[in-house]
Short mmCIF file of C-alpha atoms in Angstrom, two decimals:
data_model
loop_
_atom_site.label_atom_id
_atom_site.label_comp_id
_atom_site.label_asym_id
_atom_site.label_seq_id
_atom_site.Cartn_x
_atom_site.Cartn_y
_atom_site.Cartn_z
CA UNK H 1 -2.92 9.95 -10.47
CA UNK H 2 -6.10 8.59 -9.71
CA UNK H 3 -7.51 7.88 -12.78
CA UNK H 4 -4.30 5.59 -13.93
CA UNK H 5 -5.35 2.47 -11.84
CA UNK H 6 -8.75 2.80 -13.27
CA UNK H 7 -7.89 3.36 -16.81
CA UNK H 8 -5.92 -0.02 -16.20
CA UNK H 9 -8.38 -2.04 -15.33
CA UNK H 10 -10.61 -0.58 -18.33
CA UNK H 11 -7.89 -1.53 -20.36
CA UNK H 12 -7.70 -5.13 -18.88
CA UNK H 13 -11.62 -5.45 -19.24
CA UNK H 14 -12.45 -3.88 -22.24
CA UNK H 15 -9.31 -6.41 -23.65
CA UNK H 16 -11.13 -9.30 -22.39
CA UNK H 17 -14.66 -8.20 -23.32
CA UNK H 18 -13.53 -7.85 -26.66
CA UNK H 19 -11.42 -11.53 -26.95
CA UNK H 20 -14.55 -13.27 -25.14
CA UNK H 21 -16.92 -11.20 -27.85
CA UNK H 22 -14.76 -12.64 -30.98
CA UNK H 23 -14.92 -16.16 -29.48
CA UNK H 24 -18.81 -15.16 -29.30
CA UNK H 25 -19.56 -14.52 -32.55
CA UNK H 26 -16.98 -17.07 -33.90
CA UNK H 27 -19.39 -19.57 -32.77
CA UNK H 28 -22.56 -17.90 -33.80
CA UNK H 29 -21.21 -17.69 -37.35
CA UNK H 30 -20.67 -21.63 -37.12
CA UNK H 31 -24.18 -22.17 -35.82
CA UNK H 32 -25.37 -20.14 -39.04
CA UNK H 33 -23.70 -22.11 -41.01
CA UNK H 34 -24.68 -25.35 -40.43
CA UNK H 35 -28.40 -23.99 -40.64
CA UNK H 36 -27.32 -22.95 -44.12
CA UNK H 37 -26.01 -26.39 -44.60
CA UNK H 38 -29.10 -28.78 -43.33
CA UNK H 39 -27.06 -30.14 -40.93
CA UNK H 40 -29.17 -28.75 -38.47
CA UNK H 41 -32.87 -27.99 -37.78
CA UNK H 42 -34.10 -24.02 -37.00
CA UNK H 43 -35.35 -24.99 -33.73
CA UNK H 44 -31.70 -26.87 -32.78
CA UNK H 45 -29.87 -23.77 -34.28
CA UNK H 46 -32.57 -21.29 -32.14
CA UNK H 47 -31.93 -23.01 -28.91
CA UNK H 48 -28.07 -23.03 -29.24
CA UNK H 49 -28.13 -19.30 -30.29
CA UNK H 50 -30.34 -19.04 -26.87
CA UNK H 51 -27.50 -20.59 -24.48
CA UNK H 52 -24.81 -19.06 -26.46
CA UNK H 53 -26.59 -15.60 -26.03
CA UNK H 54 -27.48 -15.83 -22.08
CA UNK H 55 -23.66 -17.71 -21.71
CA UNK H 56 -21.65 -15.13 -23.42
CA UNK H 57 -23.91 -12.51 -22.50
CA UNK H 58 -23.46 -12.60 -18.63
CA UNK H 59 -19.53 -12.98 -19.03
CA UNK H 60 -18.10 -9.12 -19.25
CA UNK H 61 -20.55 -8.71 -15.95
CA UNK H 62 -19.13 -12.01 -14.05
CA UNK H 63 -15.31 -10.22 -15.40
CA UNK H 64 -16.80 -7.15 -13.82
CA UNK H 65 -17.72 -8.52 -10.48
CA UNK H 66 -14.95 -10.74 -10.02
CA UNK H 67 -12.34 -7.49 -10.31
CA UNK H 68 -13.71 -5.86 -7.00
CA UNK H 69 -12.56 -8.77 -5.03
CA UNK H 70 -12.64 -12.93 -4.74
CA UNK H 71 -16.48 -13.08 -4.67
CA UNK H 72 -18.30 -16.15 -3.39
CA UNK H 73 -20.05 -17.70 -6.31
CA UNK H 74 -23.32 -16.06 -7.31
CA UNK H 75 -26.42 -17.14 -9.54
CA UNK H 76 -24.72 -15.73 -12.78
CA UNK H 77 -22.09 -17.48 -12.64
CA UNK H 78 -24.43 -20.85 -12.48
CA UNK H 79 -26.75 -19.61 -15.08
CA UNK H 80 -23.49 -19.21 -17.49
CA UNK H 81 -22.45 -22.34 -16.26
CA UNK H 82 -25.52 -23.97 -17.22
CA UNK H 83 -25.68 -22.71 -20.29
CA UNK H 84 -22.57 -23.41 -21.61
CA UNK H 85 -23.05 -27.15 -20.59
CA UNK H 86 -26.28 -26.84 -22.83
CA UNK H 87 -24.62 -25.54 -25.64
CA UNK H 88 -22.05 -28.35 -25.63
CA UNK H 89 -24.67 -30.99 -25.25
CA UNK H 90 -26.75 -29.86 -28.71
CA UNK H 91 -23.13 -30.39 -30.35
CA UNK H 92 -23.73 -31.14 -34.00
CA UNK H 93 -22.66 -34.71 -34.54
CA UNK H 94 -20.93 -33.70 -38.42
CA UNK H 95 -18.55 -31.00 -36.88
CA UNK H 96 -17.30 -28.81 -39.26
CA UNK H 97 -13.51 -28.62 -40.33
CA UNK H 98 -10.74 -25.90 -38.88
CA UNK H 99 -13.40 -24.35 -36.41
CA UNK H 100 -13.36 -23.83 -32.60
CA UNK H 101 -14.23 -27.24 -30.51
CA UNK H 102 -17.87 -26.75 -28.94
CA UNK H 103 -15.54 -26.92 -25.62
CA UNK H 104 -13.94 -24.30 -25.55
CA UNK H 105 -17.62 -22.84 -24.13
CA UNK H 106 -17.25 -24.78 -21.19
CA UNK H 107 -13.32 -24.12 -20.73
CA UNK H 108 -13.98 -20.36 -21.25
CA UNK H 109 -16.42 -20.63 -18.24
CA UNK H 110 -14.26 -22.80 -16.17
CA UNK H 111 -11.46 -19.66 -16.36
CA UNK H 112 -14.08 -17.23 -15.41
CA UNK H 113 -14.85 -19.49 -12.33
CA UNK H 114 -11.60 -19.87 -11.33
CA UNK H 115 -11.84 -16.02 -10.67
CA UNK H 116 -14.34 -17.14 -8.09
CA UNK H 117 -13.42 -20.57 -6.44
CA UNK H 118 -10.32 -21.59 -4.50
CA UNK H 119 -7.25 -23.06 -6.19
CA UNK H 120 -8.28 -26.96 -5.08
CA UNK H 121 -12.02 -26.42 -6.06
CA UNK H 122 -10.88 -24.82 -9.54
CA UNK H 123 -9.20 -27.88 -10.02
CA UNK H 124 -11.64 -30.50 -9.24
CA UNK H 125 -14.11 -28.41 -11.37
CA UNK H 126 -11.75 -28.12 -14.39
CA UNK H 127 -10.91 -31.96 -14.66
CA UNK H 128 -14.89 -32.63 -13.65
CA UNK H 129 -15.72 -30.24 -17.02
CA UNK H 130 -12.95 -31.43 -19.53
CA UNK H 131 -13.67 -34.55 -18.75
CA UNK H 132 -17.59 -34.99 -19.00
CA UNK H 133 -17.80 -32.53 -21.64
CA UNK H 134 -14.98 -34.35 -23.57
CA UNK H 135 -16.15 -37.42 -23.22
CA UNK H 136 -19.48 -36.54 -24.18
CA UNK H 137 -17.93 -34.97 -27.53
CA UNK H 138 -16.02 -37.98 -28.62
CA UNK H 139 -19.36 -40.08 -28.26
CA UNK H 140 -21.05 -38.00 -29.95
CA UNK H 141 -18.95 -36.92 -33.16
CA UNK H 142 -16.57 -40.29 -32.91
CA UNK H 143 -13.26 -38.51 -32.26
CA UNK H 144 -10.22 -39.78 -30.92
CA UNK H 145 -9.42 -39.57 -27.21
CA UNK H 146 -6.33 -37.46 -27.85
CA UNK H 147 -7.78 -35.50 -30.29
CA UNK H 148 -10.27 -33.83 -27.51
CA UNK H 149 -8.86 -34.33 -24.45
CA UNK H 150 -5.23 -33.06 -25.01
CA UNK H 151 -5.83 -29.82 -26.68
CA UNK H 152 -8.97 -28.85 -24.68
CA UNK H 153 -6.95 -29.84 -21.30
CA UNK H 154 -4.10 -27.56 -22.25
CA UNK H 155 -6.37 -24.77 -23.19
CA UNK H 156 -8.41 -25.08 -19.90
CA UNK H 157 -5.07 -24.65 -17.98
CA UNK H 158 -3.66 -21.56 -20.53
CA UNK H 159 -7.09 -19.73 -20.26
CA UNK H 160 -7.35 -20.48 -16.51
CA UNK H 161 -3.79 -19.02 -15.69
CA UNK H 162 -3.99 -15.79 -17.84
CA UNK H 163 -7.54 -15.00 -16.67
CA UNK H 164 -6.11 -15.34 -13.07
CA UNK H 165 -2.64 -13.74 -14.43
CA UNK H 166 -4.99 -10.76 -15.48
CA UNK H 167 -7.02 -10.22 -12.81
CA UNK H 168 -3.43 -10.18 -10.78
CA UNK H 169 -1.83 -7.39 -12.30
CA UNK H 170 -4.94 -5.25 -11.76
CA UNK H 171 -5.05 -5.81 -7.94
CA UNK H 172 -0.96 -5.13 -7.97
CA UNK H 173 -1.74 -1.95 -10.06
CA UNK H 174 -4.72 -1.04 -7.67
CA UNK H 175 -2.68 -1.69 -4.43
CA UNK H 176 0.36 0.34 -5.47
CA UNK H 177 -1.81 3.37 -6.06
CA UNK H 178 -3.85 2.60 -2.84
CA UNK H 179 -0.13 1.98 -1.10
CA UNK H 180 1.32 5.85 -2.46
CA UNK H 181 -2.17 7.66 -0.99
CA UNK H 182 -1.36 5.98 2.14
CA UNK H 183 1.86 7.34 2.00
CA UNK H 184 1.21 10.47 1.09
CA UNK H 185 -2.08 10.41 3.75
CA UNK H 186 0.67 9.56 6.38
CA UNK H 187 2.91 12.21 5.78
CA UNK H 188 0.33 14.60 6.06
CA UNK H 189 -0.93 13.41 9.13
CA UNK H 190 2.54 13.05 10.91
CA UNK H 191 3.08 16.74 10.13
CA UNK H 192 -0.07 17.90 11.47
CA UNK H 193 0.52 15.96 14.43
CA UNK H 194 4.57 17.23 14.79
CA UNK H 195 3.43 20.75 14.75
CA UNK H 196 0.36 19.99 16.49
CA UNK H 197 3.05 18.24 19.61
CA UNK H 198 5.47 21.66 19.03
CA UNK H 199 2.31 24.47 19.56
CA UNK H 200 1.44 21.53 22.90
CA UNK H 201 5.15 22.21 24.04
CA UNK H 202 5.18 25.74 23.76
CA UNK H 203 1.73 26.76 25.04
CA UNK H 204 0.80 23.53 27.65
CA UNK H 205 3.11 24.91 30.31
CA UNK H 206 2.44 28.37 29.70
CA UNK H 207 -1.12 28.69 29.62
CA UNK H 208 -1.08 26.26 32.31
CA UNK H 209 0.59 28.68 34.67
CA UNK H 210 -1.26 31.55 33.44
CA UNK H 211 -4.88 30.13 34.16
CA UNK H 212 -3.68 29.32 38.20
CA UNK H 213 -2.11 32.71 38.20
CA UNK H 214 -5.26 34.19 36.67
CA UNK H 215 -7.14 32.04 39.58
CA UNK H 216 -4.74 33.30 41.99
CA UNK H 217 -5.15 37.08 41.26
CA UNK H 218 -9.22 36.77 40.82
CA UNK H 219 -8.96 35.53 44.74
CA UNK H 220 -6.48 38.02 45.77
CA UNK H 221 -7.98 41.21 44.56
CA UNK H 222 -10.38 41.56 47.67
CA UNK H 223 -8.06 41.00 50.03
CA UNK H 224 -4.74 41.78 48.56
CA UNK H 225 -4.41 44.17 45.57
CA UNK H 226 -0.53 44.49 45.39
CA UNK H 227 -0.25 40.93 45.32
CA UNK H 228 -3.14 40.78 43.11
CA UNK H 229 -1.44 43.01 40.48
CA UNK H 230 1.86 41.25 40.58
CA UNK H 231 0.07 38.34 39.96
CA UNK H 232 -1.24 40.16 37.03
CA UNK H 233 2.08 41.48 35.77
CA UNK H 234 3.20 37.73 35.80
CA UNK H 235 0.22 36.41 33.78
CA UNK H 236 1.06 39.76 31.20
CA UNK H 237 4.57 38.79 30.94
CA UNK H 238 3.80 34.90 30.39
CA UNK H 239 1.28 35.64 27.43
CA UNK H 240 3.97 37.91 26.32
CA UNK H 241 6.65 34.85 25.29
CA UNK H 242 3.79 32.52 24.78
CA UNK H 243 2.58 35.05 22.04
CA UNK H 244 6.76 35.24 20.97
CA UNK H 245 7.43 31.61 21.24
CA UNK H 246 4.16 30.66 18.77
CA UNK H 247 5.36 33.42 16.37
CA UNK H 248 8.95 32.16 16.12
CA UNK H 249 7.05 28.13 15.64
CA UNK H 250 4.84 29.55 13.33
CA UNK H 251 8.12 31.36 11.34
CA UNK H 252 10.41 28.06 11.58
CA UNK H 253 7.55 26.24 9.73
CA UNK H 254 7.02 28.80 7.37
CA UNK H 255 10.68 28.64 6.66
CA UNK H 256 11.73 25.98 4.25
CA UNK H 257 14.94 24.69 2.80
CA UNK H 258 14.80 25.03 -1.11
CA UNK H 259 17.72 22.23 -1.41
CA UNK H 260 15.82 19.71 0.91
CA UNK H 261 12.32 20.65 -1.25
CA UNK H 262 13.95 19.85 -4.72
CA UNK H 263 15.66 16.44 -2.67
CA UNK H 264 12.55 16.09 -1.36
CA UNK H 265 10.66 16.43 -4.45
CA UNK H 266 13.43 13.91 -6.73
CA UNK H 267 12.63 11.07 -3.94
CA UNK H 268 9.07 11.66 -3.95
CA UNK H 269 8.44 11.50 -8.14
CA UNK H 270 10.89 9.15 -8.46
CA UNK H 271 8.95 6.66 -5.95
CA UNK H 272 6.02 7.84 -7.74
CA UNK H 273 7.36 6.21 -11.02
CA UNK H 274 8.25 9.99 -12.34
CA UNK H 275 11.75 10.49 -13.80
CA UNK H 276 12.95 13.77 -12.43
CA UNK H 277 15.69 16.47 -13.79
CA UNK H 278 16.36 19.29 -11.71
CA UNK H 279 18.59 22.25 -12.66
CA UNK H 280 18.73 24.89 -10.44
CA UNK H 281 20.97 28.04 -10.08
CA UNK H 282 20.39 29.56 -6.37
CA UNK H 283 22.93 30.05 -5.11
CA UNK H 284 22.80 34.55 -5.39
CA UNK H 285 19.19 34.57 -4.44
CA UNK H 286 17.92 36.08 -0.75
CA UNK H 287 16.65 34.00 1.90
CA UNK H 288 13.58 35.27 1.76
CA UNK H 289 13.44 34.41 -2.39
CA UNK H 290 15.17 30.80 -1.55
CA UNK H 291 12.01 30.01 1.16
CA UNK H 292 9.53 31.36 -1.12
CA UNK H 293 11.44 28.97 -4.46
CA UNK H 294 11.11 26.14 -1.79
CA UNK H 295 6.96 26.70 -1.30
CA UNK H 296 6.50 26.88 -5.08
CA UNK H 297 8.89 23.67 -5.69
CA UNK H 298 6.42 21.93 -2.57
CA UNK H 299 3.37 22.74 -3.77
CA UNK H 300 4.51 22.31 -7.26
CA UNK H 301 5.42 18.53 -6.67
CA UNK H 302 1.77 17.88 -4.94
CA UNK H 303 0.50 19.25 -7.53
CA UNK H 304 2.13 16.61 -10.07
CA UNK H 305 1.53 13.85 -7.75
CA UNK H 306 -2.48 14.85 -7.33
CA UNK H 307 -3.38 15.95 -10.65
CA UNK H 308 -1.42 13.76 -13.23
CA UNK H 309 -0.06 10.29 -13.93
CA UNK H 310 3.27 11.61 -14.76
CA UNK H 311 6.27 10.04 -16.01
CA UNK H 312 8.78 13.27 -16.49
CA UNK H 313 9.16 16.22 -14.45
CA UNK H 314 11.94 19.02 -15.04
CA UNK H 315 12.48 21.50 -12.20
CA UNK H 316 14.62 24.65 -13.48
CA UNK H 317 15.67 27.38 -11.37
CA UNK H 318 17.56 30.02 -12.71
CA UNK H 319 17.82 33.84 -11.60
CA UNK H 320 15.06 33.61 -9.25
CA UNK H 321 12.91 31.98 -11.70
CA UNK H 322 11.08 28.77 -10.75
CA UNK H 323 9.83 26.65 -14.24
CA UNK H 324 8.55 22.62 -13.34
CA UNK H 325 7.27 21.31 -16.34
CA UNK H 326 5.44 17.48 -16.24
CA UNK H 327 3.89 15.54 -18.55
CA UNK H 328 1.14 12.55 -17.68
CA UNK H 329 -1.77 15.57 -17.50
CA UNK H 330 -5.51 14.48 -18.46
CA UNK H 331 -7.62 16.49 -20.91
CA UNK H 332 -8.91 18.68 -18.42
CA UNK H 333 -5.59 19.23 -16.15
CA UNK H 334 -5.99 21.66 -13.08
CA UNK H 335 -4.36 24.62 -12.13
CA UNK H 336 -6.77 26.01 -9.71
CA UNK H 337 -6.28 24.17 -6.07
CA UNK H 338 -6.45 25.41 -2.46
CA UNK H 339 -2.57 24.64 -3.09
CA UNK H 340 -1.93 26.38 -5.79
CA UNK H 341 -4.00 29.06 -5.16
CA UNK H 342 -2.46 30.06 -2.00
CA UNK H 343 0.69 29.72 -3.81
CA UNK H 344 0.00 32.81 -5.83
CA UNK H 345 -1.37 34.51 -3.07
CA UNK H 346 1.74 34.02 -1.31
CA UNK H 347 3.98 35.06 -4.09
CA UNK H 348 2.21 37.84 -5.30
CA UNK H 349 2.11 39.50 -1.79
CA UNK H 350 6.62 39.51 -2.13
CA UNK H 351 6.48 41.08 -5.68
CA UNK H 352 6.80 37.86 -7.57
CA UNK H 353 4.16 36.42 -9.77
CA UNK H 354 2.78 33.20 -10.83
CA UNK H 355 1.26 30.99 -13.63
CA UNK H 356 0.10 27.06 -13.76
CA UNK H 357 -1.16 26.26 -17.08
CA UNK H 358 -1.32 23.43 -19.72
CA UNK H 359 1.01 23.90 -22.74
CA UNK H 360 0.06 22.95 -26.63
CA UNK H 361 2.32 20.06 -26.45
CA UNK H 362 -0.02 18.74 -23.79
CA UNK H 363 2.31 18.75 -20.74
CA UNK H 364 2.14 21.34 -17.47
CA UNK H 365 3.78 24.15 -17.13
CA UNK H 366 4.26 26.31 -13.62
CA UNK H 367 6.01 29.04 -13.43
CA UNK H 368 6.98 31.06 -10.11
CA UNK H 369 9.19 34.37 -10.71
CA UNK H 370 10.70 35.75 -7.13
CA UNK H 371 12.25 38.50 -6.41
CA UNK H 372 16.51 38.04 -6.22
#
């Protein structure tokens, strides 16, 4: 599951990279041609290819930086800046027909630092750049008022929103994933800690007792051996339903329920964004088969919440035989965890047997046979 918010944010990146990279070369096929045209000298054409190189060069890194978090603004972000408002200054004054506005330079930067400045500051900035650089456009090539300033505002607002927009649904992408390891970190820990509170129970009392009767007898067997060895008998008898009560803990948590694992398992895909179909016939197996189905459906269900981005998970049982098949696996999908492994281990030692492997139609297949 882990690689799905990152592929996201590739996809959101590499999206933008590529729409900021055709607005890129858009305008270095205009510059071209008006070299080819006279309208422009080499050395104006060189030093506008110069600003639109260093402005559209340091944009996929500002993208980059601004993902992470709200940074403050740094020194590429000026040097873009800067550039861009040099590019729109060497405007051509005989602007070509049914080709992008020099502004939108200076409105794609404004989006980009809206990914860096507060709401009010983005504002004041965008109305400070439409309006210089629009007003310096109409002096220079004679065009109406409306004809710059209506189009280029609504494009500074449009680009602004969906870069924000963008960056948005990668942060709510990032912080559900972050949100279901925290989850899943939690329930871990709380079960670590309720076993860790029973084995305090059972033993805090006990060994308690059987250290001052240890102490007791230690001090008594100079000076009074048949008290000494009743003590002793005591202390023998106390570790005696210590040891008992930790092996009947130790059995009740070893001891699932197979229908509250596959419950347990539909609530847990399901929140995980996993449709889940379950199917199982138990209802003639053992105990001892039903608590060993149980550890294969828990570890199975880990297994597709660590290891795969998975949308579909079936979960058949029928005549002892466990199949969960999932799709959402990677190229490289694992079958060999701690979890897993112990799994088989398990199994194997009651006569069953055991198998976790990819299948050719690219979904995950584990299988856990018990004995009825």
């Amino acid at each position: 599951m882990a690689a799905r918010p990152e592929t996201a944010r590739k996809i959101l990146l590499y999206w933008m990279d590529a729409a900021v990279m055709l607005l890129g070369v858009m305008f270095v096929v205009v510059i071209v041609i008006y070299l080819a045209d006279g309208r422009i000298s080499t050395l104006h054409a060189a030093a506008v290819l110069t600003c639109l190189l260093v402005c559209f060069g340091l944009f996929p890194s500002l993208l980059r930086d601004a993902y992470d978090a709200r940074p403050r603004p740094t020194p590429k972000l000026v040097v873009a800046g800067l550039s861009a408002a040099v590019a729109v200054a060497l405007v051509p004054r005989q602007p070509l027909e049914n080709v992008p506005t020099w502004l939108e330079i200076g409105v794609l930067w404004l989006s980009i630092a809206a990914l860096y400045l507060p709401w009010a500051v983005t504002l004041c900035l965008g109305v400070a750049v439409v309006g210089l650089a629009g007003g310096y456009v109409m002096a220079v090539t004679g065009e109406p008022w409306y004809g710059v300033l209506v189009p280029e505002t609504f494009s500074a607002v449009a680009l602004t929103v969906a870069m924000l927009v963008w960056r948005w649904i990668w942060w709510t992408i990032r912080d559900a994933h972050d949100s279901k390891e925290a989850k899943a970190r939690l329930a871990v820990s709380e079960e670590r800690l309720r076993f860790a509170r029973d084995l305090h129970d059972l033993l805090g009392h006990s060994l308690s007792v059987i250290t001052l009767k240890s102490e007791l007898a230690a001090k008594l067997a100079t000076k009074d051996a048949g008290r000494a060895d009743a003590e002793m008998a005591q202390v023998h008898r106390l570790a005696g339903e210590s040891l008992a009560e930790v092996q009947q803990a130790v059995h009740g948590y070893q001891t699932l329920d197979l229908d509250e694992e596959l419950a347990g398992a539909r609530v847990a895909l399901e929140a995980a964004g996993a449709r889940c179909l379950i199917d199982a016939r138990a209802d003639g197996l053992s105990p001892a088969a039903r608590t060993l189905l149980a550890w294969a459906v828990r570890e199975g269900t880990t297994n597709v919440l660590k290891h795969s981005a998975a949308t579909r998970c079936a979960i058949t049982i029928d005549g002892g035989v466990l199949e969960m098949i999932n799709d959402g696996v990677d190229g490289h999908p694992s079958a060999s965890g701690s979890g897993l492994r112990g799994l088989s281990e398990r199994l194997a030692t009651a006569g069953g047997s055991f198998s976790a492997r990819p299948t050719p139609a690219g979904e995950f297949l584990l299988r856990a046979a018990v004995p009825a």
